[in-house]
Short mmCIF file of C-alpha atoms and ligand atoms in Angstrom, two decimals:
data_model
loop_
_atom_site.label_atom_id
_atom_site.label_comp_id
_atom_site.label_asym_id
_atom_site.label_seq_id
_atom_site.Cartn_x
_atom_site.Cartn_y
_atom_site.Cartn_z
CA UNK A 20 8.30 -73.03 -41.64
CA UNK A 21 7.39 -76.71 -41.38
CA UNK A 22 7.73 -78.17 -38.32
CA UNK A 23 8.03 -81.63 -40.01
CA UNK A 24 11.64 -83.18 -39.88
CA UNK A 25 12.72 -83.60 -43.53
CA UNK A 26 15.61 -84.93 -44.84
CA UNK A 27 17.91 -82.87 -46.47
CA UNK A 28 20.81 -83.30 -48.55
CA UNK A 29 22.06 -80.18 -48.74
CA UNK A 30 21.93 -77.95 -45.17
CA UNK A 31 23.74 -74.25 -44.60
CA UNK A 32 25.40 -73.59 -41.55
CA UNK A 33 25.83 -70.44 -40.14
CA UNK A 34 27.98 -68.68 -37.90
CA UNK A 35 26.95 -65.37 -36.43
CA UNK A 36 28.46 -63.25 -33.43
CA UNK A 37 30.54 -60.31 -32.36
CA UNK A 38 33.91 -59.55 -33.83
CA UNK A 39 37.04 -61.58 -32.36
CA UNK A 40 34.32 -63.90 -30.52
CA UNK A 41 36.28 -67.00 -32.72
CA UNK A 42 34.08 -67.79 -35.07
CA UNK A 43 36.60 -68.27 -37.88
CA UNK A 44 38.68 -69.66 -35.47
CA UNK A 45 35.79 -72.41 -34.44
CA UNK A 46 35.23 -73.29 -38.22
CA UNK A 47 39.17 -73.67 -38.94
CA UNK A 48 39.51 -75.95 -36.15
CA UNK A 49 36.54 -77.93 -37.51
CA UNK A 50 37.70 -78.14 -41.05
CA UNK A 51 41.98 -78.51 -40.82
CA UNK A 52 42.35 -78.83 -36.54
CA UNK A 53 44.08 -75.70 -36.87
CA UNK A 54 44.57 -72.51 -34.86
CA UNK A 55 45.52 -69.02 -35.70
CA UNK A 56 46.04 -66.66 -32.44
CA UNK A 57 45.69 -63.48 -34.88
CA UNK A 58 42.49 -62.38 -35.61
CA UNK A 59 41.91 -61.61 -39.52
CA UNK A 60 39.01 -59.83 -40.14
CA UNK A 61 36.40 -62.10 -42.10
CA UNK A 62 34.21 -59.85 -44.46
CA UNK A 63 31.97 -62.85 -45.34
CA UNK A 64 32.98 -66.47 -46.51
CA UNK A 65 31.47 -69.79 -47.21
CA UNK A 66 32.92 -73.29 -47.04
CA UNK A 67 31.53 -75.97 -48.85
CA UNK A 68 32.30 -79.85 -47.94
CA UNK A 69 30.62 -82.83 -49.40
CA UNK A 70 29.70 -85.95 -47.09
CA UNK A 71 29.05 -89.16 -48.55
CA UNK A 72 25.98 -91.31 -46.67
CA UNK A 73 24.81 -94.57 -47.12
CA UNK A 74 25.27 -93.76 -50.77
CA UNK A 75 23.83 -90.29 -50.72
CA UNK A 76 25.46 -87.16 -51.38
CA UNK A 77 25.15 -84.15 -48.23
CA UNK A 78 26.28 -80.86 -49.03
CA UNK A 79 27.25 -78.63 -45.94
CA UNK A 80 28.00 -75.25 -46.47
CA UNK A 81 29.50 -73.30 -43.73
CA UNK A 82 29.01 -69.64 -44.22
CA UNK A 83 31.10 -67.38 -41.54
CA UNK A 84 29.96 -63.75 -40.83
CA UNK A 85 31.82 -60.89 -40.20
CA UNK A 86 29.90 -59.91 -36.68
CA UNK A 87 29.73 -56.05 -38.53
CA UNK A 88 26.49 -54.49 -38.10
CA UNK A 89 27.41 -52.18 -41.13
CA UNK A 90 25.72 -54.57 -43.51
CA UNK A 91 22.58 -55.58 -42.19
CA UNK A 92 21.40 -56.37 -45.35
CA UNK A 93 24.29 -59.03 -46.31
CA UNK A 94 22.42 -60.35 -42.56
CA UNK A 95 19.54 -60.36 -43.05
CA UNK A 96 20.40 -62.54 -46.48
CA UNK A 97 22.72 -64.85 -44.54
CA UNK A 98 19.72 -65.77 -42.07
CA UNK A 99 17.43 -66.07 -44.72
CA UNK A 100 19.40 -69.04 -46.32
CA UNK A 101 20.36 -70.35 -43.45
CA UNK A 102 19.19 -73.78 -41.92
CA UNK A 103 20.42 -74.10 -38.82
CA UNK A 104 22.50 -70.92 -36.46
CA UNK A 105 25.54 -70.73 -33.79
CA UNK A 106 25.40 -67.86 -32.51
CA UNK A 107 28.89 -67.19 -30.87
CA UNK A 108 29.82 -65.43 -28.07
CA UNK A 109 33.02 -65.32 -25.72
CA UNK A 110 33.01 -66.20 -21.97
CA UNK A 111 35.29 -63.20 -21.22
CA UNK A 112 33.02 -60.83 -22.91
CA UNK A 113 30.15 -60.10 -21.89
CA UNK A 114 28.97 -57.25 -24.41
CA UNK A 115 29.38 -60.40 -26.81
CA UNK A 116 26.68 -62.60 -25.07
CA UNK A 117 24.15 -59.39 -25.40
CA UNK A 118 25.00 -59.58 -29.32
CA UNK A 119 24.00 -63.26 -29.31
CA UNK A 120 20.42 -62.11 -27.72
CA UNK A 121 20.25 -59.53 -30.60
CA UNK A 122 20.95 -61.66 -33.05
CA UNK A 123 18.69 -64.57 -31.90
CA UNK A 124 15.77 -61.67 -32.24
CA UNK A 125 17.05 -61.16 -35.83
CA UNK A 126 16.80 -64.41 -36.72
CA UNK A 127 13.11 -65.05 -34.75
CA UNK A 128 11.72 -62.14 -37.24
CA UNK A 129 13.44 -62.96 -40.29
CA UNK A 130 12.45 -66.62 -40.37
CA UNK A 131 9.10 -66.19 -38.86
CA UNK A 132 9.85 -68.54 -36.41
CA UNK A 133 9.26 -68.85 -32.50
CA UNK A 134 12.18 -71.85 -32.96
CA UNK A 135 14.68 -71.49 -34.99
CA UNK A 136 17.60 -74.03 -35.08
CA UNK A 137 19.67 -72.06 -33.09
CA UNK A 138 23.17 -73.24 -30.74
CA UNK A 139 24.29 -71.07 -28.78
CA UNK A 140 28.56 -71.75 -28.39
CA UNK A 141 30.07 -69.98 -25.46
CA UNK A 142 33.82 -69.72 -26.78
CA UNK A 143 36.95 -69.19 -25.28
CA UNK A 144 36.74 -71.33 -22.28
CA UNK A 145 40.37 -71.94 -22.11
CA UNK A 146 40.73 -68.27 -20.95
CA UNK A 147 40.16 -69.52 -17.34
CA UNK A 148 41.20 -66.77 -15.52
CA UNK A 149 39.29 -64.00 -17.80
CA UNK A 150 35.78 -65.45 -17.91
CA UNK A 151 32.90 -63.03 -17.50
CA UNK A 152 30.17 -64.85 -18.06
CA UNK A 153 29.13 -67.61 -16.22
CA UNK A 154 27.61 -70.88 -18.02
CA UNK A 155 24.50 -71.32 -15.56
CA UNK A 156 23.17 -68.26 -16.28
CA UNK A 157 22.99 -68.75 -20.12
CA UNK A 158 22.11 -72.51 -19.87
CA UNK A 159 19.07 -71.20 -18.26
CA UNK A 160 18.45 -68.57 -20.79
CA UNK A 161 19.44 -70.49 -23.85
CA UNK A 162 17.86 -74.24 -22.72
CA UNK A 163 15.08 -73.06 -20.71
CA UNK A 164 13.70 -69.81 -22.60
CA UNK A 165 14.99 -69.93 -25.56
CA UNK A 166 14.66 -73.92 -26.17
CA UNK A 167 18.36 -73.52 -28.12
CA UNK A 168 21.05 -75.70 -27.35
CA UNK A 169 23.84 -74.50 -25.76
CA UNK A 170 27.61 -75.29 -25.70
CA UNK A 171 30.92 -74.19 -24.28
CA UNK A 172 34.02 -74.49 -26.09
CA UNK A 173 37.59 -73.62 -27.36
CA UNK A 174 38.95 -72.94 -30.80
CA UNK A 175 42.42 -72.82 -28.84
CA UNK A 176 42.11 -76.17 -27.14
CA UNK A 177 39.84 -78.41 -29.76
CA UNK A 178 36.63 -78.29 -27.03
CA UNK A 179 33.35 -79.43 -27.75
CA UNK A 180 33.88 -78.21 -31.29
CA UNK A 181 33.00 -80.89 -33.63
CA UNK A 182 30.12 -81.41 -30.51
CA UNK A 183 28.93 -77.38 -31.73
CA UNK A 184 28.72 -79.10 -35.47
CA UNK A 185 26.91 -82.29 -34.71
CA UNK A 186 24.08 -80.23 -32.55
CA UNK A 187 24.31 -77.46 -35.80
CA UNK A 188 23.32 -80.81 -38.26
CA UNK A 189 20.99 -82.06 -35.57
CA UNK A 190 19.30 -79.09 -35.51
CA UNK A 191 18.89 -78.86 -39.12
CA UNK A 192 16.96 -82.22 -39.53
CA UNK A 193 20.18 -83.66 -41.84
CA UNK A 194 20.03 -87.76 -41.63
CA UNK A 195 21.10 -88.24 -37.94
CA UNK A 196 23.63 -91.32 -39.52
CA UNK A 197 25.49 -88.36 -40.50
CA UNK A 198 26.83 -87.36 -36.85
CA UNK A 199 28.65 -90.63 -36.53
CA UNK A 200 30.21 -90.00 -39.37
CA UNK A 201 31.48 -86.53 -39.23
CA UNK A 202 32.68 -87.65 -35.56
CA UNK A 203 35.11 -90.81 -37.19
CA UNK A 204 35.46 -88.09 -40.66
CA UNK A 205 37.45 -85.51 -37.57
CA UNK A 206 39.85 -88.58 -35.82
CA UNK A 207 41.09 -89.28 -39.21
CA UNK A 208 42.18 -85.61 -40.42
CA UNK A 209 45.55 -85.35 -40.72
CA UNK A 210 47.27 -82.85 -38.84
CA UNK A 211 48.72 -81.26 -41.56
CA UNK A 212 45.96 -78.93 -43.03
CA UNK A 213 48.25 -79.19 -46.46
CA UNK A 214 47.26 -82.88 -46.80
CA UNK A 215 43.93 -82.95 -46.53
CA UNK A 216 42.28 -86.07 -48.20
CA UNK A 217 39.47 -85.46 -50.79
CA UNK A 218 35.92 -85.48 -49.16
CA UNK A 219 34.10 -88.47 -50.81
CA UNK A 220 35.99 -91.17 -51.87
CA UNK A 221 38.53 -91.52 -49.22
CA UNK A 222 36.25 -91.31 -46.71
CA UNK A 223 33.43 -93.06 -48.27
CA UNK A 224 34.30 -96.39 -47.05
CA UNK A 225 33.76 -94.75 -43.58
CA UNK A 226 30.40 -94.76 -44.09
CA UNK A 227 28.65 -97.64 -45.01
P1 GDP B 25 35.79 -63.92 -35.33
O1 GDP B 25 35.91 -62.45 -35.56
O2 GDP B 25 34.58 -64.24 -34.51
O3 GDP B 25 35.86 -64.73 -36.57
O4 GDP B 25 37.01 -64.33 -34.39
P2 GDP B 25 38.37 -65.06 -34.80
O5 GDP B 25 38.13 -66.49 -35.04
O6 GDP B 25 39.07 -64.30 -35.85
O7 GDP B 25 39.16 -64.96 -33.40
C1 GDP B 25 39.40 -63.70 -32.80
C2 GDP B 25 40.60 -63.82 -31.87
O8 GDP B 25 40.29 -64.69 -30.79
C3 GDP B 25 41.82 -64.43 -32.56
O9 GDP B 25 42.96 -63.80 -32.04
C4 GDP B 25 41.76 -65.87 -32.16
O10 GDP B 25 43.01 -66.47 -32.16
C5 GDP B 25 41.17 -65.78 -30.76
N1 GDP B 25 40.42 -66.98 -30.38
C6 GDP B 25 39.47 -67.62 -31.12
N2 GDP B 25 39.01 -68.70 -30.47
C7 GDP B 25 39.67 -68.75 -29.30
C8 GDP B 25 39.65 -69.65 -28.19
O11 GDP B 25 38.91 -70.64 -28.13
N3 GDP B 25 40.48 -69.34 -27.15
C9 GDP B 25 41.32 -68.27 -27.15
N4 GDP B 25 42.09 -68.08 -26.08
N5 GDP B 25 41.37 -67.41 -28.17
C10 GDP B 25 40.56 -67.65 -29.25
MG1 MG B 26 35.96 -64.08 -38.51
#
């Protein structure tokens, strides 16, 4: 891969991680501010939202994972068209953060790559009580080895999520005028996931 930053207009997101880590959860809260507390089992799915910037069209496709390791090859397919990675794990479980490692090792041989765009989200920190993993110990990891970005946040309680998206963009060398937007795009979703306003022209005045 080309190390040179290159503007895209198009970019694929994706989400990788163990089961019931939140990964759904993380890309629902992102898209309508909602939360479900059940956990529905995602085989694989892919959103697709259109951004409108300084006149140019971005595509950002979101694909969510199921976390199964009975279809490595649907895996190995996802991480080949992906752009940039979170790899999700949850702070109160800490066989999750060893599938994050695993996965990170996936993606390093698939892509070829010694640096993959990879962010590393550390969900569930509302679970106070229940955490097993402590953030110093993967900031080291993640920032220091790894050269990743890391993040801790919660589905549950709106944390640092649309901060997990900007760093995923970042990472994937989209225009970096897009962050502000998507940041002003979130404080102007309705709470009612029913009423969601249509992606370009409502919000295109936004952007200029
Ligand atoms: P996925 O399998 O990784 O897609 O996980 P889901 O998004 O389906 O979430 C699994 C379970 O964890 C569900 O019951 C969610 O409601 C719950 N969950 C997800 N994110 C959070 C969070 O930030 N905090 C808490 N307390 N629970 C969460
Ligand atoms: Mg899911």
């Amino acid at each position: 891969m080309s190390t040179e930053k290159k503007e895209k207009t198009s970019v694929r997101l994706v989400f990788m991680g163990a089961a019931g880590v939140g990964k759904t959860s993380l890309i629902q809260r992102f898209l309508q501010d909602t939360f479900d507390p059940k956990h529905r089992r995602t085989v694989e799915e892919l959103h697709s939202r259109e951004y409108e910037v300084g006149g140019v069209k971005v595509t950002i496709h979101i694909m969510d994972t199921s976390g199964s390791y009975s279809f490595p090859a649907m895996r190995k397919l996802s991480i080949q068209n992906g752009d940039a990675f979170a790899l999700v794990y949850a702070v109160d479980d800490p066989d999750s953060l060893e599938a994050v490692k695993s996965l990170r090792e996936e993606i390093l041989e698939v892509k070829e790559d010694k640096f993959p765009p990879i962010v590393v989200v550390g969900n569930k920190i509302d679970r106070r009580g229940e955490r097993r993993v402590s953030s110093g110990d993967v900031l080291s990891t993640v920032e220091l080895d790894w050269n990743n970005s890391f993040l801790e946040a919660s589905a549950k309680d709106n944390e640092n999520v649309v901060e997990v998206f900007q760093e995923l963009l970042q990472q994937a060398n989209l225009p970096s005028k897009l962050s502000p937007v998507l940041r002003r795009r979130r404080e102007t979703f309705p709470k009612d996931a029913n009423h969601r306003p249509p992606m370009n022209k409502a919000n295109s005045c936004l952007i200029s």
